[in-house]
Short mmCIF file of C-alpha atoms in Angstrom, two decimals:
data_model
loop_
_atom_site.label_atom_id
_atom_site.label_comp_id
_atom_site.label_asym_id
_atom_site.label_seq_id
_atom_site.Cartn_x
_atom_site.Cartn_y
_atom_site.Cartn_z
CA UNK A 231 65.66 90.65 146.19
CA UNK A 232 68.39 92.79 147.56
CA UNK A 233 69.99 89.68 149.00
CA UNK A 234 70.02 87.89 145.65
CA UNK A 235 71.56 90.85 143.93
CA UNK A 236 74.37 91.17 146.44
CA UNK A 237 74.96 87.43 146.30
CA UNK A 238 75.28 87.66 142.50
CA UNK A 239 77.69 90.55 142.84
CA UNK A 240 79.81 88.61 145.26
CA UNK A 241 79.79 85.59 142.99
CA UNK A 242 80.68 87.67 139.95
CA UNK A 243 83.52 89.37 141.77
CA UNK A 244 84.76 86.04 143.06
CA UNK A 245 84.72 84.41 139.62
CA UNK A 246 86.31 87.46 138.06
CA UNK A 247 89.03 87.27 140.68
CA UNK A 248 89.80 83.65 139.85
CA UNK A 249 89.45 83.74 136.09
CA UNK A 250 91.07 87.15 135.86
CA UNK A 251 94.63 86.06 136.50
CA UNK A 252 95.04 83.94 133.40
CA UNK A 253 97.57 83.93 130.57
CA UNK A 254 95.43 86.37 128.64
CA UNK A 255 96.00 88.83 131.46
CA UNK A 256 99.71 88.33 131.17
CA UNK A 257 99.37 89.32 127.51
CA UNK A 258 97.36 92.36 128.57
CA UNK A 259 100.14 93.36 130.95
CA UNK A 260 102.64 92.96 128.11
CA UNK A 261 100.44 95.14 125.93
CA UNK A 262 100.71 97.90 128.53
CA UNK A 263 104.45 97.38 128.88
CA UNK A 264 105.07 97.69 125.12
CA UNK A 265 106.88 100.98 124.55
CA UNK A 266 105.43 103.41 122.02
CA UNK A 267 108.02 103.42 119.29
CA UNK A 268 106.97 105.33 116.17
CA UNK A 269 106.53 102.88 113.30
CA UNK A 270 106.81 104.40 109.88
CA UNK A 271 104.42 103.08 107.29
CA UNK A 272 106.38 101.03 104.84
CA UNK A 273 105.88 100.27 101.16
CA UNK A 274 103.42 103.02 100.30
CA UNK A 275 104.70 102.25 96.84
CA UNK A 276 106.92 99.30 96.18
CA UNK A 277 109.43 101.21 94.10
CA UNK A 278 110.79 104.67 93.62
CA UNK A 279 108.45 105.06 90.66
CA UNK A 280 104.70 104.58 90.46
CA UNK A 281 104.93 103.55 86.80
CA UNK A 282 107.07 106.29 85.28
CA UNK A 283 106.53 109.17 87.68
CA UNK A 284 108.43 109.59 90.92
CA UNK A 285 106.68 108.01 93.88
CA UNK A 286 106.75 109.15 97.50
CA UNK A 287 109.06 106.27 98.33
CA UNK A 288 112.82 106.40 98.85
CA UNK A 289 115.12 103.51 99.63
CA UNK A 290 116.90 102.92 102.91
CA UNK A 291 120.40 104.20 103.63
CA UNK A 292 123.20 102.64 101.63
CA UNK A 293 121.00 101.19 98.90
CA UNK A 294 122.22 101.37 95.33
CA UNK A 295 119.49 100.82 92.79
CA UNK A 296 119.89 100.07 89.10
CA UNK A 297 117.00 100.65 86.75
CA UNK A 298 117.01 99.11 83.32
CA UNK A 299 114.02 100.20 81.31
CA UNK A 300 112.80 99.11 77.89
CA UNK A 301 109.73 100.13 75.96
CA UNK A 302 108.29 98.81 72.70
CA UNK A 303 105.68 100.26 70.39
CA UNK A 304 104.29 100.15 66.89
CA UNK A 305 104.16 103.09 64.49
CA UNK A 306 100.62 103.94 63.27
CA UNK A 307 99.70 103.37 59.63
CA UNK A 308 102.70 101.16 59.11
CA UNK A 309 101.14 98.20 57.32
CA UNK A 310 104.29 97.08 55.51
CA UNK A 311 106.25 96.84 58.75
CA UNK A 312 109.00 94.25 58.61
CA UNK A 313 109.75 94.41 62.30
CA UNK A 314 109.33 91.48 64.59
CA UNK A 315 107.14 92.26 67.55
CA UNK A 316 107.47 96.02 67.71
CA UNK A 317 108.45 98.77 65.29
CA UNK A 318 110.32 100.93 67.76
CA UNK A 319 112.29 100.48 70.93
CA UNK A 320 113.50 102.83 73.59
CA UNK A 321 115.79 102.13 76.49
CA UNK A 322 116.85 103.75 79.71
CA UNK A 323 119.60 103.12 82.20
CA UNK A 324 119.51 104.77 85.58
CA UNK A 325 121.25 104.53 88.92
CA UNK A 326 120.41 105.97 92.28
CA UNK A 327 121.97 105.91 95.70
CA UNK A 328 120.36 106.59 99.06
CA UNK A 329 122.67 108.59 101.31
CA UNK A 330 120.21 108.31 104.16
CA UNK A 331 116.74 106.93 104.75
CA UNK A 332 115.45 110.30 103.59
CA UNK A 333 117.83 111.52 100.89
CA UNK A 334 118.42 109.96 97.46
CA UNK A 335 120.36 111.15 94.40
CA UNK A 336 119.84 109.60 91.00
CA UNK A 337 120.83 109.98 87.35
CA UNK A 338 120.06 108.26 84.08
CA UNK A 339 120.32 108.20 80.31
CA UNK A 340 117.43 107.59 77.90
CA UNK A 341 117.74 106.58 74.27
CA UNK A 342 114.62 107.91 72.55
CA UNK A 343 115.14 111.55 73.49
CA UNK A 344 118.90 111.38 73.98
CA UNK A 345 118.20 112.63 77.42
CA UNK A 346 120.42 112.92 80.47
CA UNK A 347 118.60 113.46 83.71
CA UNK A 348 119.30 113.62 87.36
CA UNK A 349 117.22 114.13 90.46
CA UNK A 350 117.46 114.77 94.15
CA UNK A 351 114.74 113.38 96.36
CA UNK A 352 114.10 114.28 99.98
CA UNK A 353 111.57 112.63 102.20
CA UNK A 354 110.19 115.46 104.30
CA UNK A 355 107.42 113.71 106.22
CA UNK A 356 106.98 109.99 106.68
CA UNK A 357 103.56 108.54 107.32
CA UNK A 358 103.28 106.70 110.62
CA UNK A 359 101.23 103.72 111.69
CA UNK A 360 99.97 105.45 114.82
CA UNK A 361 97.70 107.94 112.99
CA UNK A 362 99.64 110.94 114.32
CA UNK A 363 101.17 111.46 110.90
CA UNK A 364 98.54 110.43 108.37
CA UNK A 365 100.51 111.21 105.22
CA UNK A 366 103.93 111.27 103.70
CA UNK A 367 105.50 114.15 101.80
CA UNK A 368 108.50 113.91 99.51
CA UNK A 369 110.21 116.72 97.60
CA UNK A 370 111.81 116.03 94.23
CA UNK A 371 113.98 118.32 92.18
CA UNK A 372 114.81 117.06 88.70
CA UNK A 373 117.02 118.33 85.91
CA UNK A 374 116.91 117.12 82.31
CA UNK A 375 119.17 117.86 79.37
CA UNK A 376 117.84 117.09 75.89
CA UNK A 377 120.22 116.35 73.04
CA UNK A 378 117.98 115.26 70.18
CA UNK A 379 114.72 115.99 68.34
CA UNK A 380 112.02 113.43 68.97
CA UNK A 381 108.28 113.22 68.42
CA UNK A 382 106.81 116.68 68.65
CA UNK A 383 109.93 118.04 70.31
CA UNK A 384 112.45 120.14 68.37
CA UNK A 385 115.81 120.65 70.01
CA UNK A 386 116.55 124.35 70.67
CA UNK A 387 119.64 125.74 68.98
CA UNK A 388 120.99 127.37 72.08
CA UNK A 389 122.44 124.68 74.32
CA UNK A 390 121.40 126.47 77.52
CA UNK A 391 117.78 126.20 76.34
CA UNK A 392 118.06 122.43 76.27
CA UNK A 393 117.92 122.26 80.04
CA UNK A 394 114.60 121.86 81.83
CA UNK A 395 113.78 121.65 85.52
CA UNK A 396 110.98 120.07 87.50
CA UNK A 397 110.06 120.62 91.14
CA UNK A 398 107.55 118.27 92.70
CA UNK A 399 105.81 118.00 96.02
CA UNK A 400 104.53 114.47 96.41
CA UNK A 401 101.82 113.93 99.00
CA UNK A 402 100.87 110.32 99.55
CA UNK A 403 98.83 108.20 101.88
CA UNK A 404 98.70 104.48 102.36
CA UNK A 405 95.04 104.00 103.23
CA UNK A 406 95.29 100.33 104.07
CA UNK A 407 97.63 97.49 103.30
CA UNK A 408 96.36 97.31 99.74
CA UNK A 409 95.60 100.85 98.65
CA UNK A 410 97.98 103.80 98.36
CA UNK A 411 97.32 107.08 96.56
CA UNK A 412 99.51 110.04 95.81
CA UNK A 413 99.02 113.58 94.53
CA UNK A 414 101.94 115.53 93.16
CA UNK A 415 101.52 119.19 92.22
CA UNK A 416 104.58 120.11 90.18
CA UNK A 417 106.22 123.06 88.53
CA UNK A 418 108.10 122.59 85.27
CA UNK A 419 110.50 125.18 83.91
CA UNK A 420 111.26 124.40 80.28
CA UNK A 421 114.01 126.10 78.35
CA UNK A 422 112.33 125.32 75.07
CA UNK A 423 108.89 126.98 75.00
CA UNK A 424 107.51 123.52 74.40
CA UNK A 425 105.06 121.86 74.35
CA UNK A 426 102.97 125.01 74.97
CA UNK A 427 104.06 127.93 72.76
CA UNK A 428 105.77 130.85 74.51
CA UNK A 429 105.34 129.31 77.90
CA UNK A 430 108.37 128.48 79.97
CA UNK A 431 106.52 127.95 83.21
CA UNK A 432 104.18 125.00 83.32
CA UNK A 433 102.15 123.53 86.14
CA UNK A 434 101.26 119.92 86.46
CA UNK A 435 98.93 117.88 88.63
CA UNK A 436 100.16 114.34 89.03
CA UNK A 437 98.08 111.47 90.37
CA UNK A 438 99.25 107.99 91.20
CA UNK A 439 97.89 104.91 92.88
CA UNK A 440 98.80 101.42 93.87
CA UNK A 441 96.61 98.46 94.62
CA UNK A 442 98.04 95.24 95.98
CA UNK A 443 96.68 92.21 94.16
CA UNK A 444 98.61 89.62 96.12
CA UNK A 445 101.60 89.54 98.43
CA UNK A 446 104.07 89.90 95.60
CA UNK A 447 102.10 91.58 92.83
CA UNK A 448 100.56 95.03 92.76
CA UNK A 449 98.78 97.16 90.19
CA UNK A 450 99.81 100.78 89.65
CA UNK A 451 98.25 103.62 87.73
CA UNK A 452 99.13 107.25 87.10
CA UNK A 453 97.94 110.37 85.32
CA UNK A 454 99.70 113.66 84.71
CA UNK A 455 97.50 116.64 83.93
CA UNK A 456 99.45 119.55 82.42
CA UNK A 457 97.58 122.80 83.04
CA UNK A 458 97.02 125.25 80.19
CA UNK A 459 97.85 122.80 77.47
CA UNK A 460 95.78 122.49 74.34
CA UNK A 461 95.66 118.70 74.10
CA UNK A 462 95.95 117.20 70.62
CA UNK A 463 98.36 119.57 68.82
CA UNK A 464 100.40 120.22 71.95
CA UNK A 465 100.67 116.62 73.00
CA UNK A 466 98.69 114.51 75.41
CA UNK A 467 98.65 114.05 79.15
CA UNK A 468 100.51 111.10 80.55
CA UNK A 469 98.56 107.98 81.39
CA UNK A 470 100.16 104.81 82.62
CA UNK A 471 99.11 101.44 83.98
CA UNK A 472 101.55 99.00 85.42
CA UNK A 473 102.06 95.76 87.25
CA UNK A 474 104.88 95.49 89.80
CA UNK A 475 106.22 92.10 90.62
CA UNK A 476 108.87 91.67 93.28
CA UNK A 477 111.26 88.75 93.24
CA UNK A 478 113.75 89.17 96.08
CA UNK A 479 116.36 91.80 95.16
CA UNK A 480 114.78 92.25 91.76
CA UNK A 481 111.59 94.19 91.07
CA UNK A 482 109.95 93.85 87.66
CA UNK A 483 107.60 96.49 86.28
CA UNK A 484 105.39 95.78 83.31
CA UNK A 485 103.55 98.78 81.95
CA UNK A 486 101.20 100.23 79.35
CA UNK A 487 101.66 103.95 78.75
CA UNK A 488 101.33 106.62 76.06
CA UNK A 489 104.87 107.84 76.69
CA UNK A 490 107.94 106.89 74.70
CA UNK A 491 110.37 108.46 77.13
CA UNK A 492 111.53 107.63 80.66
CA UNK A 493 112.57 111.15 81.55
CA UNK A 494 110.88 112.94 84.46
CA UNK A 495 109.91 115.91 82.25
CA UNK A 496 109.49 114.36 78.81
CA UNK A 497 106.92 111.87 80.13
CA UNK A 498 104.59 114.77 80.98
CA UNK A 499 105.37 117.13 78.11
CA UNK A 500 106.05 115.21 74.94
CA UNK A 501 103.48 112.51 74.33
CA UNK A 502 102.26 112.84 70.73
CA UNK A 503 99.38 110.39 71.21
CA UNK A 504 96.64 109.77 73.69
CA UNK A 505 96.51 106.44 75.45
CA UNK A 506 94.69 103.76 73.50
CA UNK A 507 95.40 100.19 72.50
CA UNK A 508 96.06 100.88 68.80
CA UNK A 509 99.52 101.52 67.30
CA UNK A 510 100.87 104.90 68.40
CA UNK A 511 98.98 105.04 71.65
CA UNK A 512 100.24 101.91 73.31
CA UNK A 513 103.77 101.54 74.59
CA UNK A 514 104.62 98.33 76.37
CA UNK A 515 107.28 98.71 79.01
CA UNK A 516 109.37 96.10 80.76
CA UNK A 517 111.59 97.53 83.48
CA UNK A 518 113.84 95.77 85.93
CA UNK A 519 115.07 97.33 89.14
CA UNK A 520 117.94 95.63 90.89
CA UNK A 521 118.74 96.57 94.44
CA UNK A 522 122.20 96.28 95.95
CA UNK A 523 122.80 96.90 99.65
CA UNK A 524 126.21 98.54 100.00
CA UNK A 525 125.71 99.36 103.62
CA UNK A 526 124.53 96.18 105.30
CA UNK A 527 123.29 96.48 108.82
CA UNK A 528 124.73 94.11 111.37
CA UNK A 529 122.11 93.07 113.88
CA UNK A 530 123.67 90.84 116.55
CA UNK A 531 121.82 87.58 116.33
CA UNK A 532 121.84 85.06 119.16
CA UNK A 533 124.17 82.88 117.09
CA UNK A 534 126.81 85.54 116.59
CA UNK A 535 126.67 86.34 120.30
CA UNK A 536 127.48 82.74 121.18
CA UNK A 537 130.60 82.67 118.99
CA UNK B 113 73.35 95.81 155.87
CA UNK B 114 75.14 92.81 157.22
CA UNK B 115 75.29 91.34 153.75
CA UNK B 116 76.88 94.46 152.40
CA UNK B 117 79.57 94.32 155.03
CA UNK B 118 80.36 90.73 154.07
CA UNK B 119 80.44 91.75 150.43
CA UNK B 120 82.81 94.55 151.14
CA UNK B 121 85.03 92.31 153.18
CA UNK B 122 85.06 89.71 150.41
CA UNK B 123 85.78 92.35 147.80
CA UNK B 124 88.67 93.74 149.81
CA UNK B 125 90.01 90.23 150.32
CA UNK B 126 89.93 89.53 146.58
CA UNK B 127 91.50 92.88 145.80
CA UNK B 128 94.19 92.17 148.32
CA UNK B 129 94.74 88.76 146.77
CA UNK B 130 95.26 90.14 143.32
CA UNK B 131 97.68 92.78 144.53
CA UNK B 132 99.54 90.17 146.46
CA UNK B 133 99.66 87.94 143.38
CA UNK B 134 101.42 90.59 141.35
CA UNK B 135 104.63 90.28 143.30
CA UNK B 136 105.01 86.75 141.95
CA UNK B 137 105.39 88.00 138.39
CA UNK B 138 108.71 88.37 136.65
CA UNK B 139 109.28 90.19 133.38
CA UNK B 140 111.84 90.24 130.57
CA UNK B 141 111.55 93.56 128.75
CA UNK B 142 114.40 93.18 126.28
CA UNK B 143 114.15 89.56 125.31
CA UNK B 144 115.97 88.50 122.18
CA UNK B 145 114.57 86.34 119.41
CA UNK B 146 116.57 85.48 116.27
CA UNK B 147 115.54 83.38 113.34
CA UNK B 148 117.54 81.74 110.60
CA UNK B 149 116.74 80.38 107.19
CA UNK B 150 119.69 78.67 105.54
CA UNK B 151 119.48 77.47 101.96
CA UNK B 152 122.02 76.87 99.20
CA UNK B 153 120.89 80.11 97.53
CA UNK B 154 120.92 82.54 100.43
CA UNK B 155 121.07 82.82 104.16
CA UNK B 156 118.49 84.95 105.89
CA UNK B 157 118.64 85.95 109.52
CA UNK B 158 116.92 88.54 111.63
CA UNK B 159 116.90 89.56 115.27
CA UNK B 160 114.36 91.24 117.51
CA UNK B 161 115.73 92.76 120.73
CA UNK B 162 112.44 94.07 122.07
CA UNK B 163 110.54 90.91 122.90
CA UNK B 164 108.56 91.05 126.13
CA UNK B 165 107.81 88.06 128.31
CA UNK B 166 106.08 87.70 131.65
CA UNK B 167 105.96 84.70 133.95
CA UNK B 168 103.50 84.28 136.79
CA UNK B 169 105.45 82.19 139.30
CA UNK B 170 102.33 81.43 141.27
CA UNK B 171 100.38 79.81 138.45
CA UNK B 172 103.29 78.74 136.22
CA UNK B 173 101.93 80.72 133.31
CA UNK B 174 104.15 82.35 130.76
CA UNK B 175 103.34 84.85 128.01
CA UNK B 176 105.53 86.22 125.21
CA UNK B 177 104.84 88.95 122.70
CA UNK B 178 106.94 90.33 119.87
CA UNK B 179 106.30 92.88 117.16
CA UNK B 180 107.07 91.70 113.66
CA UNK B 181 108.21 95.18 112.66
CA UNK B 182 110.96 95.08 115.31
CA UNK B 183 112.91 92.33 113.52
CA UNK B 184 116.10 93.77 112.03
CA UNK B 185 117.56 92.21 108.88
CA UNK B 186 120.93 92.79 107.26
CA UNK B 187 119.25 94.01 104.09
CA UNK B 188 116.61 96.71 104.36
CA UNK B 189 114.69 95.34 101.38
CA UNK B 190 114.47 91.91 102.98
CA UNK B 191 112.91 93.52 106.03
CA UNK B 192 110.33 95.23 103.85
CA UNK B 193 109.53 92.03 101.96
CA UNK B 194 109.29 90.09 105.24
CA UNK B 195 106.73 92.51 106.67
CA UNK B 196 104.87 93.30 103.49
CA UNK B 197 104.77 89.99 101.64
CA UNK B 198 105.36 87.16 104.09
CA UNK B 199 104.20 87.80 107.65
CA UNK B 200 101.84 90.64 106.56
CA UNK B 201 102.55 92.74 109.62
CA UNK B 202 99.90 95.30 108.63
CA UNK B 203 97.25 92.68 109.38
CA UNK B 204 99.11 90.57 111.93
CA UNK B 205 101.47 92.95 113.73
CA UNK B 206 102.59 90.58 116.49
CA UNK B 207 103.31 87.05 117.52
CA UNK B 208 102.12 85.93 120.93
CA UNK B 209 102.75 82.81 122.91
CA UNK B 210 100.95 81.85 126.06
CA UNK B 211 101.63 78.67 127.92
CA UNK B 212 101.95 76.96 131.26
CA UNK B 213 104.41 74.69 132.93
CA UNK B 214 104.55 73.35 136.44
CA UNK B 215 108.34 73.67 136.32
CA UNK B 216 108.08 77.44 136.68
CA UNK B 217 105.85 77.25 139.73
CA UNK B 218 107.08 77.84 143.22
CA UNK B 219 110.27 79.12 144.75
CA UNK B 220 112.96 76.69 143.76
CA UNK B 221 114.27 76.38 140.21
CA UNK B 222 117.05 74.19 138.91
CA UNK B 223 119.32 74.68 135.94
CA UNK B 224 117.69 72.01 133.85
CA UNK B 225 115.72 71.74 130.63
CA UNK B 226 111.98 72.15 131.01
CA UNK B 227 109.12 71.80 128.57
CA UNK B 228 106.62 74.60 128.09
CA UNK B 229 103.32 73.77 126.48
CA UNK B 230 101.30 76.55 125.00
CA UNK B 231 99.65 78.18 122.04
CA UNK B 232 101.53 80.22 119.50
CA UNK B 233 99.40 82.85 117.78
CA UNK B 234 101.12 84.03 114.63
CA UNK B 235 99.95 85.16 111.19
CA UNK B 236 96.35 84.46 112.08
CA UNK B 237 97.04 80.84 113.07
CA UNK B 238 96.80 79.50 116.62
CA UNK B 239 98.89 76.40 116.99
CA UNK B 240 99.64 74.34 120.09
CA UNK B 241 103.39 73.92 120.51
CA UNK B 242 105.74 72.43 123.07
CA UNK B 243 109.08 74.15 123.48
CA UNK B 244 112.12 72.76 125.22
CA UNK B 245 113.72 75.49 127.28
CA UNK B 246 116.93 75.73 129.25
CA UNK B 247 116.70 77.39 132.66
CA UNK B 248 119.62 79.30 134.10
CA UNK B 249 119.40 80.70 137.56
CA UNK B 250 121.78 82.89 139.45
CA UNK B 251 121.36 85.14 142.47
CA UNK B 252 119.85 88.13 140.70
CA UNK B 253 118.79 86.90 137.26
CA UNK B 254 116.70 84.17 135.84
CA UNK B 255 117.21 83.22 132.19
CA UNK B 256 115.19 81.11 129.79
CA UNK B 257 116.81 80.21 126.49
CA UNK B 258 116.49 77.66 123.77
CA UNK B 259 115.78 77.03 120.15
CA UNK B 260 113.15 75.28 118.11
CA UNK B 261 112.07 74.94 114.51
CA UNK B 262 109.00 76.39 112.89
CA UNK B 263 107.51 75.01 109.72
CA UNK B 264 106.36 78.08 107.80
CA UNK B 265 103.57 76.17 106.10
CA UNK B 266 102.02 75.56 109.56
CA UNK B 267 101.49 79.29 109.92
CA UNK B 268 100.05 79.81 106.43
CA UNK B 269 103.10 81.66 105.12
CA UNK B 270 103.34 81.11 101.40
CA UNK B 271 106.44 81.45 99.28
CA UNK B 272 106.06 82.13 95.55
CA UNK B 273 107.35 79.23 93.41
CA UNK B 274 110.24 81.29 92.06
CA UNK B 275 111.57 81.96 95.56
CA UNK B 276 111.11 78.48 97.01
CA UNK B 277 114.88 77.76 96.73
CA UNK B 278 115.68 80.97 98.67
CA UNK B 279 113.62 80.36 101.77
CA UNK B 280 113.91 77.37 104.04
CA UNK B 281 110.74 75.44 104.86
CA UNK B 282 111.95 75.01 108.43
CA UNK B 283 112.97 78.22 110.15
CA UNK B 284 115.25 77.87 113.14
CA UNK B 285 114.25 80.16 116.00
CA UNK B 286 116.48 81.02 118.97
CA UNK B 287 115.39 82.92 122.05
CA UNK B 288 116.86 84.29 125.27
CA UNK B 289 114.90 86.06 128.01
CA UNK B 290 116.41 87.57 131.13
CA UNK B 291 113.82 88.09 133.83
CA UNK B 292 113.62 90.59 136.63
CA UNK B 293 110.88 91.07 139.26
CA UNK B 294 107.82 92.83 137.88
CA UNK B 295 106.69 95.92 139.76
#
């Protein structure tokens, strides 16, 4: 009995010794030789926006991004409408430049609210593949200047009251290759006492998500809950659904939202209607983001080395 | 008791053998791999400088591994698209190749082309390939270099219809590995 056992052991060891040194072992050696370089999780969101709200994402250094946004909607109770397709239209043009992989500055102009806005975005923590850093954190500071009445918003007489500020902390996690979620507690300082009467300091809880449908198409959703607001007469919380489609340097966003504006503050504060699919509640957005690399990297390929 | 002694002796012999075998391995830690896709619409190229390769000179086996995320492109967005939408590096982080050739066995090597047969494991597809490789030997280094073409459809990489003109069906791959003794 003892003999058999030891014979088996010998045989096993012998076979292991022969079969052990195979190509698979070479790959195992390579696996041990691979240095531990931190890999940052990429594409938590595909763009700098989830649908309308700021996402955790920033572009790489030297990237100039143009955003051309359009939105179309119908006016409720407008049976004798003569318009083709949609009663109203709003547009937005924005630009942003990434000074580093972490820091981006942007500015834009919107038509519906005659709004000028700008923002600074800093990527504080980047999620890593190796589980040591399970989430990403981005800070956003935005500034908006309103120049026109629109919807439920009346323009204050004093021009200094037309400025509003928003500070956001965006916490996001890419759970797997398909699903990313973000939570963005925000503080809004309005100069206008609107939409909530006599309140200049507002707090907002923002939620966003992305689900990849295929390699080039993903679905995005977002919700912005403004604390202390009496919904209905003081406007409705932001809700948006979107589809992102990437085509090389161009990224197309198609969206359904209850917001007429593109501005970082107006989208949360001034939505006169709740989201629904009837006129007034549904705004169809078509946005195009074009990405220009001003600062191209120059990796030395084997061809350039030969020349 | 006697049996155990024999076992121990055998075990030690095998152990000794495997330690001895290790000295026949050579490694390239900073191998370079570049790939090129040239079309009328745009030229895409990327380079990875952190490819690792090991050769066992005793058995003539060779293994190569590269991380998809280590490929550097001129445009940052291209790099993101490459990883996210084409090679899906979240699911398939690396490409491995393991093969054998008698030409790499033994002491003497000549500066001549050799053929390495093996299996390329990339994007979830294992495909047998045969790669023509140039050997360059000098006193202290040993270099393998060459180029070959990869048909992206063979490795289940799909290109959306709109981008078919931008990406070549045949990707040219170039490689260069400089080997040193493995300790």
